[in-house]
mmCIF file of C-alpha atoms in Angstrom:
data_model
loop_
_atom_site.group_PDB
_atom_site.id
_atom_site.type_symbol
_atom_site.label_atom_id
_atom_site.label_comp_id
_atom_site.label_asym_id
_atom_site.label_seq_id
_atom_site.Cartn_x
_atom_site.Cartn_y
_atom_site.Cartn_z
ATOM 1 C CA UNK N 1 -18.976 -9.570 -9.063
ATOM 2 C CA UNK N 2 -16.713 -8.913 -6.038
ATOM 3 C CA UNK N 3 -16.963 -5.772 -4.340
ATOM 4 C CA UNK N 4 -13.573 -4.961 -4.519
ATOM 5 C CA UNK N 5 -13.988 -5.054 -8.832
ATOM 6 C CA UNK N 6 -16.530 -1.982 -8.157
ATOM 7 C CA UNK N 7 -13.801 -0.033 -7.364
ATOM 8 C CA UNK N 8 -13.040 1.454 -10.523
ATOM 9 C CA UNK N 9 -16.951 2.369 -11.412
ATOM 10 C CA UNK N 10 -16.834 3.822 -7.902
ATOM 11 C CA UNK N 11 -13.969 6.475 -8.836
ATOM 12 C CA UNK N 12 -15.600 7.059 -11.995
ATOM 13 C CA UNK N 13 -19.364 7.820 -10.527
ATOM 14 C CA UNK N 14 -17.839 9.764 -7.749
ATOM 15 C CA UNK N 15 -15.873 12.031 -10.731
ATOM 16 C CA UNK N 16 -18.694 12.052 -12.817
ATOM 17 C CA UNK N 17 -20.878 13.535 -9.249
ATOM 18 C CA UNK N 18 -18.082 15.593 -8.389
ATOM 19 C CA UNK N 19 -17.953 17.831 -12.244
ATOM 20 C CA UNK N 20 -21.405 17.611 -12.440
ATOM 21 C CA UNK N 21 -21.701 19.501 -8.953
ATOM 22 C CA UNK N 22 -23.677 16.410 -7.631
ATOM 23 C CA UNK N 23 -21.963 15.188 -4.951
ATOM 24 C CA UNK N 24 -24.685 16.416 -2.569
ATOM 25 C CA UNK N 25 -26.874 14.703 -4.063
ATOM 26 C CA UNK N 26 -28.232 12.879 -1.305
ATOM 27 C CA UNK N 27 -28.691 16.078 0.674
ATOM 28 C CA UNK N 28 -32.308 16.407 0.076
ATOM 29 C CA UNK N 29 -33.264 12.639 1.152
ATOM 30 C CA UNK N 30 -31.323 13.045 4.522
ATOM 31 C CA UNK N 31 -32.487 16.284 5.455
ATOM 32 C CA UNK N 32 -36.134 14.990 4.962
ATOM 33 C CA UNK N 33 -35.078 11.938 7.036
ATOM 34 C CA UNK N 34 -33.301 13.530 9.774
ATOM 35 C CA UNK N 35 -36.384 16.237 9.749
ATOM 36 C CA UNK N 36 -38.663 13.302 10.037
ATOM 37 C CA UNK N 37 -36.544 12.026 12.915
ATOM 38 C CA UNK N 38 -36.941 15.342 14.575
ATOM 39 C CA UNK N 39 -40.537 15.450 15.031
ATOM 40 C CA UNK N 40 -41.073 11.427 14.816
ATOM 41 C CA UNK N 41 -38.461 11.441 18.224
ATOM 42 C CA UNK N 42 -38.902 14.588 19.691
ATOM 43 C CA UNK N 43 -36.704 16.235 22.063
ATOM 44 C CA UNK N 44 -33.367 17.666 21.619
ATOM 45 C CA UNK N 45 -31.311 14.556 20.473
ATOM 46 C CA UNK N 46 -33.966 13.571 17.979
ATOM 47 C CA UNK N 47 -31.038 14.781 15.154
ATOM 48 C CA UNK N 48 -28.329 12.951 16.768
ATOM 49 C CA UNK N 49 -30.303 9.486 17.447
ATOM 50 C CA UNK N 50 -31.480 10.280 13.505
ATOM 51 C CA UNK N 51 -27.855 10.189 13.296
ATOM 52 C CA UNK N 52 -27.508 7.160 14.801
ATOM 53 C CA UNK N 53 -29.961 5.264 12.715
ATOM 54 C CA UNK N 54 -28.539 6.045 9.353
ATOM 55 C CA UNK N 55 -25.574 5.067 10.320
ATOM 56 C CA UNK N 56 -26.529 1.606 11.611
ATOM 57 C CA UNK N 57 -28.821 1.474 8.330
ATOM 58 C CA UNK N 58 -25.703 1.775 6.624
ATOM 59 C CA UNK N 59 -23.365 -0.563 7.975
ATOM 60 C CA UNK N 60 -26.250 -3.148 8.564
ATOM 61 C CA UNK N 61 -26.056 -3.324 4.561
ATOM 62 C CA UNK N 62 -22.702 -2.699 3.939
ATOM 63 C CA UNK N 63 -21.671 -5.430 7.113
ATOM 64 C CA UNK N 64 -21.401 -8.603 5.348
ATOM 65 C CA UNK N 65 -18.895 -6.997 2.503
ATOM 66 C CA UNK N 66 -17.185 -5.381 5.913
ATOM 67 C CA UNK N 67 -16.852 -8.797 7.314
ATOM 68 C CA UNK N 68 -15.628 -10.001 4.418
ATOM 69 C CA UNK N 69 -13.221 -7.823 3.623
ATOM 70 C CA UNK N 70 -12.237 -8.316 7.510
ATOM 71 C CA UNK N 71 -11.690 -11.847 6.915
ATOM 72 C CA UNK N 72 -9.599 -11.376 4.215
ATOM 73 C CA UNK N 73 -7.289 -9.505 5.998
ATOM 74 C CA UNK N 74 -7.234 -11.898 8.386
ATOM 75 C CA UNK N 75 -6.097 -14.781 5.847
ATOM 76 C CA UNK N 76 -3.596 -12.554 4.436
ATOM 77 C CA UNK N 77 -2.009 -11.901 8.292
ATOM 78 C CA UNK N 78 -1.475 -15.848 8.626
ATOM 79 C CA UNK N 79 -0.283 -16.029 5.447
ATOM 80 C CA UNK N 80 2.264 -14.023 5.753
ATOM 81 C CA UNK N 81 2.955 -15.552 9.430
ATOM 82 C CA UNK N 82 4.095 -18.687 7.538
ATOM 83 C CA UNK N 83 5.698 -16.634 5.334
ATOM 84 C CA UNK N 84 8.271 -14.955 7.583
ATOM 85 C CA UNK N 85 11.061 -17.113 7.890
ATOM 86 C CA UNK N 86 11.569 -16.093 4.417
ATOM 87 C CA UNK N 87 10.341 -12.608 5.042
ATOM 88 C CA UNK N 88 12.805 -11.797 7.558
ATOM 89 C CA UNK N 89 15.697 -13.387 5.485
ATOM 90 C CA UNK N 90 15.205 -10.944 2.905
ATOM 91 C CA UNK N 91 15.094 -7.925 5.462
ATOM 92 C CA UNK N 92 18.601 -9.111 6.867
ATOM 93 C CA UNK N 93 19.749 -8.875 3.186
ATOM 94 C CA UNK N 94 18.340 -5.404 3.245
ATOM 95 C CA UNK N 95 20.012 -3.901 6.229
ATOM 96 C CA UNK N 96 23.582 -5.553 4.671
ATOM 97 C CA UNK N 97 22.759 -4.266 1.353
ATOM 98 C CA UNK N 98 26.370 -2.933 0.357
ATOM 99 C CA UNK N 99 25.354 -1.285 -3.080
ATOM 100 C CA UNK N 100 22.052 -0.116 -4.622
ATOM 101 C CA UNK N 101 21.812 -3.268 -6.836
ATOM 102 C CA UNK N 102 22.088 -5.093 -3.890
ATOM 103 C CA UNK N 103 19.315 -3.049 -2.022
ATOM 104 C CA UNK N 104 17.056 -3.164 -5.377
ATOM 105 C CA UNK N 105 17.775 -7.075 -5.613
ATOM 106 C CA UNK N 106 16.327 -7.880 -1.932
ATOM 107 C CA UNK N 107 13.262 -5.431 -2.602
ATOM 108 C CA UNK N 108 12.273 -7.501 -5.639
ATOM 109 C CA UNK N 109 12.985 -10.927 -3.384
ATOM 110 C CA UNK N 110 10.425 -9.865 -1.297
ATOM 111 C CA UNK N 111 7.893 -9.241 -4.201
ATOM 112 C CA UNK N 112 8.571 -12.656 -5.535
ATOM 113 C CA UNK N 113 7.909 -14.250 -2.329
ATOM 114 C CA UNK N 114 4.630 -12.536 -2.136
ATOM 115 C CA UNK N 115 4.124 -13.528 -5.390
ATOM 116 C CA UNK N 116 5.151 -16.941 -5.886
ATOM 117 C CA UNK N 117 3.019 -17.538 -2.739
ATOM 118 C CA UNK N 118 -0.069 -15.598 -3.765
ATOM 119 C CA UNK N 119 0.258 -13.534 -1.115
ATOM 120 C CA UNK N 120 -1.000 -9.391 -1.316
ATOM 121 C CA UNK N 121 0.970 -6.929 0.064
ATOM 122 C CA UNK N 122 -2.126 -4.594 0.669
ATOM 123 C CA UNK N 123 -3.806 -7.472 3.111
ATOM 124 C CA UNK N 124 -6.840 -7.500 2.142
ATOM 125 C CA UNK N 125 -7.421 -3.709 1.903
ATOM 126 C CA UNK N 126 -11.090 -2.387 -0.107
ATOM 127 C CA UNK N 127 -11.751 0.682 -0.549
ATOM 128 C CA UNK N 128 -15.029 0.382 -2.359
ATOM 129 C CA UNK N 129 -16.593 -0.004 1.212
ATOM 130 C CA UNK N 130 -15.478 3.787 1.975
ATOM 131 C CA UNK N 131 -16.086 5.105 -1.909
ATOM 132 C CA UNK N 132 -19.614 3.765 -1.724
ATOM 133 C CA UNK N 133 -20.482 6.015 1.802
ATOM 134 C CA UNK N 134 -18.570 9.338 0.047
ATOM 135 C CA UNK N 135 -21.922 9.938 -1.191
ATOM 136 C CA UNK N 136 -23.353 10.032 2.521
ATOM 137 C CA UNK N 137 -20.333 12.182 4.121
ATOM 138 C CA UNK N 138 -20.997 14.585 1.806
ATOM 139 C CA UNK N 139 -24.792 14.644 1.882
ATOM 140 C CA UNK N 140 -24.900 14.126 5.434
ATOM 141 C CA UNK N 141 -22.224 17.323 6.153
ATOM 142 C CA UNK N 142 -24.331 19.576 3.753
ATOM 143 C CA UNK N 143 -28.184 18.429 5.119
ATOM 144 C CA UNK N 144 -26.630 19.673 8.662
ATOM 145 C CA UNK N 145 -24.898 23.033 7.639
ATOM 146 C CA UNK N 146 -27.845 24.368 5.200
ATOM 147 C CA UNK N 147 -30.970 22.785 6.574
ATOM 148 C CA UNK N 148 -33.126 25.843 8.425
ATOM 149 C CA UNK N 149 -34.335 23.575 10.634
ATOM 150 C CA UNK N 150 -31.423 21.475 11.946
ATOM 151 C CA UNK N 151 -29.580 24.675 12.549
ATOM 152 C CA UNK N 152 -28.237 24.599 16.405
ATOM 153 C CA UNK N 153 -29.113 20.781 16.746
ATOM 154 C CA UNK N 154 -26.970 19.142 19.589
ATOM 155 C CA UNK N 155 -26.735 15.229 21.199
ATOM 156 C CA UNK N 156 -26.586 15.642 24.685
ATOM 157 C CA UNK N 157 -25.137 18.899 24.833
ATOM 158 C CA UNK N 158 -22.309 18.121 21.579
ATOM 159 C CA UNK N 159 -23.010 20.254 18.777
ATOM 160 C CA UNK N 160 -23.495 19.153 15.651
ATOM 161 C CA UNK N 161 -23.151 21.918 12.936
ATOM 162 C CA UNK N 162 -19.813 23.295 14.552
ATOM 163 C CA UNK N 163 -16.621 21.555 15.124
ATOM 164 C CA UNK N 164 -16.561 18.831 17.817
ATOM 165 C CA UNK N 165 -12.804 18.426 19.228
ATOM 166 C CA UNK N 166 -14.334 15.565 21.625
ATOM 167 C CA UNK N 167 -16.142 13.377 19.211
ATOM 168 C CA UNK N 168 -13.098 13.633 17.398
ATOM 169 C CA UNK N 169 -10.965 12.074 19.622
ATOM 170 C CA UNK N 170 -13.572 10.086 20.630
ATOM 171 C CA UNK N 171 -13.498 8.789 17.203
ATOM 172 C CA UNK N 172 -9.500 8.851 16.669
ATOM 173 C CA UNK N 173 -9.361 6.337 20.203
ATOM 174 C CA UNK N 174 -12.694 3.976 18.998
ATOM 175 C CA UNK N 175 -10.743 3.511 15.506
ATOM 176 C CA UNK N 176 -7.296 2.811 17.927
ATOM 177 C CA UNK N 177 -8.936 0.561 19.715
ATOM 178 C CA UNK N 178 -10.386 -1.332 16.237
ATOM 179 C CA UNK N 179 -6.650 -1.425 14.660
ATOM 180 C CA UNK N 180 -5.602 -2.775 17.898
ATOM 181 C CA UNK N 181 -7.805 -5.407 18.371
ATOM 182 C CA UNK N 182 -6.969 -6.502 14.724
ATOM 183 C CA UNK N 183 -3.144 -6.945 16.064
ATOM 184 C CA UNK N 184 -4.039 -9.526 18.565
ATOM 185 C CA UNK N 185 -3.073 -13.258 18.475
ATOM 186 C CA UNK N 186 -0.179 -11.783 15.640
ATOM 187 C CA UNK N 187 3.684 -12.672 15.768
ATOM 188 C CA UNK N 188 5.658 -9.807 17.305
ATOM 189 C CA UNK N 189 7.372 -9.582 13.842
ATOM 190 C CA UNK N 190 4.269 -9.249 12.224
ATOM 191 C CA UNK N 191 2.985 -6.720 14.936
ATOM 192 C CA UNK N 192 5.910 -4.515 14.014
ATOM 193 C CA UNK N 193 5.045 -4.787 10.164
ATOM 194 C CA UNK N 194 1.377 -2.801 10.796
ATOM 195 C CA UNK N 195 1.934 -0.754 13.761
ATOM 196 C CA UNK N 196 2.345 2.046 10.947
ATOM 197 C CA UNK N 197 -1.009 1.140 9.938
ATOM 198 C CA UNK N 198 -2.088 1.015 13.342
ATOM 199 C CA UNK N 199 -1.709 4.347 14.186
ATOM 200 C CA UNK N 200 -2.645 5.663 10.274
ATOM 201 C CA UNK N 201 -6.409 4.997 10.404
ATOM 202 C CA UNK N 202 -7.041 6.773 13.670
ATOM 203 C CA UNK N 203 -4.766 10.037 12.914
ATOM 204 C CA UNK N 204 -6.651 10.334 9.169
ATOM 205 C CA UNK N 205 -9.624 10.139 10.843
ATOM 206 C CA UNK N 206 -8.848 12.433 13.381
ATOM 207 C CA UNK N 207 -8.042 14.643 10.861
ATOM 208 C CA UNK N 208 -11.425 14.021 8.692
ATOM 209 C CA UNK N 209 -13.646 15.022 11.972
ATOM 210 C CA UNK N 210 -11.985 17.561 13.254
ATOM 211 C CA UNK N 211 -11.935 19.787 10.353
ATOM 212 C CA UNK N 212 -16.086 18.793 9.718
ATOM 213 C CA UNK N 213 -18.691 19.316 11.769
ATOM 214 C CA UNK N 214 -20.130 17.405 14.767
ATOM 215 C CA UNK N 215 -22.654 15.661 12.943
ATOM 216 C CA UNK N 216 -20.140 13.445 10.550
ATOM 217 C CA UNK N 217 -17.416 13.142 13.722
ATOM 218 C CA UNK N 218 -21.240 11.033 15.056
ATOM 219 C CA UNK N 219 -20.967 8.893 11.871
ATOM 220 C CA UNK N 220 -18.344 8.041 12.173
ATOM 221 C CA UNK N 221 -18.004 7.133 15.939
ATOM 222 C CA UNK N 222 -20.684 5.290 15.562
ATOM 223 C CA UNK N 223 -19.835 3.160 12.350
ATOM 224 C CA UNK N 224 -15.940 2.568 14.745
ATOM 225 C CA UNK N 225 -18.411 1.154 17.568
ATOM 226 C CA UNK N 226 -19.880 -1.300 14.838
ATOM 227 C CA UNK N 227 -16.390 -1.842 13.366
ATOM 228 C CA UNK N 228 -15.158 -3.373 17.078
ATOM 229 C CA UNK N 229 -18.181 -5.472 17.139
ATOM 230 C CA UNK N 230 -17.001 -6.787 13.917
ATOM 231 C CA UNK N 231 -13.216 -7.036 14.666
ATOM 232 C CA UNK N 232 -14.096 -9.218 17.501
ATOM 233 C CA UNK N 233 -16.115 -11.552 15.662
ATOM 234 C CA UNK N 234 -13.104 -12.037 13.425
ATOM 235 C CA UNK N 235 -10.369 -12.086 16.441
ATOM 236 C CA UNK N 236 -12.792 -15.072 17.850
ATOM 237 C CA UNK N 237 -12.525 -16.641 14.408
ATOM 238 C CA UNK N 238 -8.826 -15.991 14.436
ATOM 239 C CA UNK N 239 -7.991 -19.825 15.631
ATOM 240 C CA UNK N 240 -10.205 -21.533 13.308
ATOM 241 C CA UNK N 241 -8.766 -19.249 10.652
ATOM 242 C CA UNK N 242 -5.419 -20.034 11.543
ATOM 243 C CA UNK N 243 -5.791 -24.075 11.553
ATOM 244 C CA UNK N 244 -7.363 -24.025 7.796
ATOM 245 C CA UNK N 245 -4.976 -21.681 6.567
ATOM 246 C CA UNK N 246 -2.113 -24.563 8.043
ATOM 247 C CA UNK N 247 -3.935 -27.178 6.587
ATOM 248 C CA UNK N 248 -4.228 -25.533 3.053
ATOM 249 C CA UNK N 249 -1.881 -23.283 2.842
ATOM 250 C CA UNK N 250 1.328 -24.931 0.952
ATOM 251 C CA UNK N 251 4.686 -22.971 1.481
ATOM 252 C CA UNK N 252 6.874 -22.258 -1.502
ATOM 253 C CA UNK N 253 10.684 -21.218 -0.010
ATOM 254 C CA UNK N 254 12.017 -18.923 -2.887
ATOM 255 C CA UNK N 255 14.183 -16.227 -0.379
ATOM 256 C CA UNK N 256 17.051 -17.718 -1.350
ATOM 257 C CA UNK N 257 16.354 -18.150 -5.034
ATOM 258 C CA UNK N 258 14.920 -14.527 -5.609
ATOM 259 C CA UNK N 259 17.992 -13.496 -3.739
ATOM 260 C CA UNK N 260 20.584 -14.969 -6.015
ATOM 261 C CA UNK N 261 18.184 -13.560 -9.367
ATOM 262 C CA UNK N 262 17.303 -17.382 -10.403
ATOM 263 C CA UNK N 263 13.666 -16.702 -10.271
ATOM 264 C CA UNK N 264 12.187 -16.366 -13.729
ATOM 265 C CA UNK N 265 10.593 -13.071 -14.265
ATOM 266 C CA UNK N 266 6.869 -12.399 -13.551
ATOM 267 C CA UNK N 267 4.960 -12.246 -16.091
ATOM 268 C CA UNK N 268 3.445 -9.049 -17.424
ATOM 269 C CA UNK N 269 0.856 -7.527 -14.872
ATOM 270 C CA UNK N 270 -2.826 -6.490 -16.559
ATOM 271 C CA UNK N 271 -3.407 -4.909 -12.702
ATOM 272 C CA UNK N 272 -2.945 -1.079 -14.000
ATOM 273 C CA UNK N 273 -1.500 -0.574 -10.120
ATOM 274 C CA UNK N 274 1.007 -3.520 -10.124
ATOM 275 C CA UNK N 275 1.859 -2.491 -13.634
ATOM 276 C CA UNK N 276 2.941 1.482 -12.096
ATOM 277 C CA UNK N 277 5.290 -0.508 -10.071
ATOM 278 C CA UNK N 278 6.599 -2.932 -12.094
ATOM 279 C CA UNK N 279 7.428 0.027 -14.341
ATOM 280 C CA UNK N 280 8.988 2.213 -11.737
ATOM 281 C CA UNK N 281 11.064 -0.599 -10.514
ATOM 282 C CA UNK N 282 12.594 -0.904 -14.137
ATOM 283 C CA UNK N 283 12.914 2.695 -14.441
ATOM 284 C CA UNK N 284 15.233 2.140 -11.126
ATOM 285 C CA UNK N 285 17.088 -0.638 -12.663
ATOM 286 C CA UNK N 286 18.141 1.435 -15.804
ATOM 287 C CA UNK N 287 18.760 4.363 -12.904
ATOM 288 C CA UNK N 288 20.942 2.010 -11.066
ATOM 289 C CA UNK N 289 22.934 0.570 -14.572
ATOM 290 C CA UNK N 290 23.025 3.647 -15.695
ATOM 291 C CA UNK N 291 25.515 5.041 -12.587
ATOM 292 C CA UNK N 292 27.090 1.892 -12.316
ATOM 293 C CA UNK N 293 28.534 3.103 -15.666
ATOM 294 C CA UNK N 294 28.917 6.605 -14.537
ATOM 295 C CA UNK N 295 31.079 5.277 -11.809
ATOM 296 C CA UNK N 296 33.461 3.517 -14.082
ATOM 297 C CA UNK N 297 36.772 6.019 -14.165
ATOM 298 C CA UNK N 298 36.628 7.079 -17.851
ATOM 299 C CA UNK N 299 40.442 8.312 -19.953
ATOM 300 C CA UNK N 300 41.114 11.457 -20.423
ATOM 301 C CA UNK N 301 41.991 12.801 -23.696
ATOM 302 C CA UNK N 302 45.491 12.972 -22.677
ATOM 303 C CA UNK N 303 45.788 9.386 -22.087
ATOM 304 C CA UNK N 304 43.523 8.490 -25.568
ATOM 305 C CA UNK N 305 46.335 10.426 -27.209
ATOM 306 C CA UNK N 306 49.219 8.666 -25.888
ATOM 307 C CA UNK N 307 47.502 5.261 -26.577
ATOM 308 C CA UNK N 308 47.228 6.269 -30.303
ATOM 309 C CA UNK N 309 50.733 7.441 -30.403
ATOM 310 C CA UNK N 310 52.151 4.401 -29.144
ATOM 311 C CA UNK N 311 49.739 1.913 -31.193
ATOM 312 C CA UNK N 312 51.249 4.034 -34.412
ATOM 313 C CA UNK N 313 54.413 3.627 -33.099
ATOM 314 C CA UNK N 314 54.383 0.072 -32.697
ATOM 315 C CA UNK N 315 52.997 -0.405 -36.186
ATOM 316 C CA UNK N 316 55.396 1.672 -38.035
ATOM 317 C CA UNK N 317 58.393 0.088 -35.869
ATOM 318 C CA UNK N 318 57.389 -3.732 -37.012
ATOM 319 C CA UNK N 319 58.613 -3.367 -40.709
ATOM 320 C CA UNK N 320 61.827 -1.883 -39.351
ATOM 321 C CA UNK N 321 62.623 -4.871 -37.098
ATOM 322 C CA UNK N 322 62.305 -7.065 -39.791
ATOM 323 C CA UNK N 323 64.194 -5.338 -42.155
ATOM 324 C CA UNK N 324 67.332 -5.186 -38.988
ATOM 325 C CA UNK N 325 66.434 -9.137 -39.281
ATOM 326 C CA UNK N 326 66.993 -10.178 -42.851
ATOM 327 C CA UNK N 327 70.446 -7.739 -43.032
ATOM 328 C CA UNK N 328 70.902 -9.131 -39.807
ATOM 329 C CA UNK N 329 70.983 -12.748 -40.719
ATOM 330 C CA UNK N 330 74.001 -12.550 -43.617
ATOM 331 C CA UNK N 331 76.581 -11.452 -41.574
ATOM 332 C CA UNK N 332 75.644 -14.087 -38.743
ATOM 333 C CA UNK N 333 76.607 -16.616 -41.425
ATOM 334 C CA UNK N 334 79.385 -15.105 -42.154
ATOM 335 C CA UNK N 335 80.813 -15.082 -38.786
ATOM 336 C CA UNK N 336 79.978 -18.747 -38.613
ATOM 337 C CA UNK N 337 82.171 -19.598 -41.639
#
């Protein structure tokens, strides 16, 4: 089983923790550990460095999912670097979109391009990886802030039951640093596509540490050092990447076809995700139809009327012409004689 199919029994464990009041439930085991540490190390950083170890514990298992998951991304990028000739075809057709059935039609090109190519639009993105360590954030924050004995525990002078404004920007720029690194040796196109998620990483976790104590803002520094390691294993396997992904990786041009609707439609997604959207993109269809309509100028009641008038009129006035006719037609003979 891939890691990424744990997802859902993930969410569901973490629930079932969360309304059980478990979620600390590793707070006993790393408060022993990071006691152990204390005396085992000695000196004032003996919490931090204890710190330090359970987090490289951690993402020693976790790193061959991690560089996995990396490596997928990484696939997906050049994918979708071959891919955007077509890509950017469908975003001129955007920006001249005239009417919203227009605008809707290029948004689903772009789907079936993905699609039709076996492409993801997430790139790669698992978040099993960080639903797995929730356990640990939580544990870790609570062994720090209720533990007797790690009360007023500092690395080299940062304290690590209180809020740490430097380790979390020292954690915000490390994660930076990671989401740039993943950018280089990409198109300029392509660069433009994930600066969002460039700079989305770093701010959430600048968010996550400052608001928690010092303690987790180390965690997580720590697990962005390993992170860069990582990302430059994969940015050195970014060539070789690149030249089987052009050897194997066969094209299918459909812009112009999903463009002009001659694509036949997908078929039904079992994903429940892709499913959401599929459905919300036909709820905006029937939105869309449905003031098309609204836009056509409807009669008034006034003009109804005077349409029924004059189809009664016209139907009682057809017997009379008839009539005029046949008296009509004696006296023309008449004249002729």
């Amino acid at each position: 089983m891939k890691i990424k199919h744990l997802t859902p029994i993930l969410v569901i464990l973490l629930l079932g923790l969360l309304v059980t009041g478990n979620i600390n439930i590793l707070q006993g085991p790393l408060t022993s550990f990071m006691e152990w540490a204390q005396h085992a190390i000695g000196g004032a950083n003996a919490v931090g460095w204890s710190i330090v170890m359970l987090t490289l514990f951690v993402r020693l298992v976790l790193m061959p999912f991690m560089v996995q998951q990396q490596h997928a991304a990484t696939v997906q990028q050049e994918k979708m670097r071959l891919l955007q000739p077509q890509l950017s075809k469908i975003q001129d057709a955007q920006k001249n979109a005239k009417t919203q059935d227009e605008q809707m039609r290029a948004s689903q090109a772009m789907m079936a391009v993905y699609r039709e190519n076996g492409v993801s639009m997430f790139g790669g993105i698992n978040f099993s990886i960080m639903l797995i360590q929730m356990p640990i954030f939580t544990g870790l924050y609570s062994a720090i802030q209720h533990s007797k004995d790690l009360v007023g525990a500092s690395f080299y002078g940062i304290s690590l039951t209180d809020k740490s404004p430097m380790l979390a920007f020292f954690t915000a720029a490390l994660y930076f640093l990671q989401s740039y690194l993943s950018t280089i040796g990409i198109p300029e196109d392509q660069k433009k596509t994930m600066r969002s998620m460039m700079f989305m990483m770093p701010l959430m976790m600048l968010f996550t540490t400052w608001f928690t104590n010092g303690g987790i803002a180390l965690y997580f520094s720590v697990g962005a050092i390993v992170m860069i390691f990582q990302q430059l294993i994969i940015t050195m396997w970014r060539p070789r990447i690149r030249k089987h992904i052009g050897n194997t990786f066969e094209v299918k041009d459909v812009a112009d076809d999903a463009l002009a609707g001659n694509l036949a439609p997908a078929a039904e997604p079992t994903n429940r995700f892709a499913k959401a959207i599929q459905d919300a993109q036909n709820a905006q269809q029937e939105q869309a139809a449905a003031q098309t309509d609204s836009d056509i100028p409807k009669k008034t009641e006034a003009q109804l009327r005077a349409e029924n008038r004059a189809r009664n009129a016209k139907k009682h006035a057809k017997p009379d012409d008839e009539d005029a006719k046949k008296h009509a037609k004696p006296d023309d003979e008449d004249a002729k004689k």
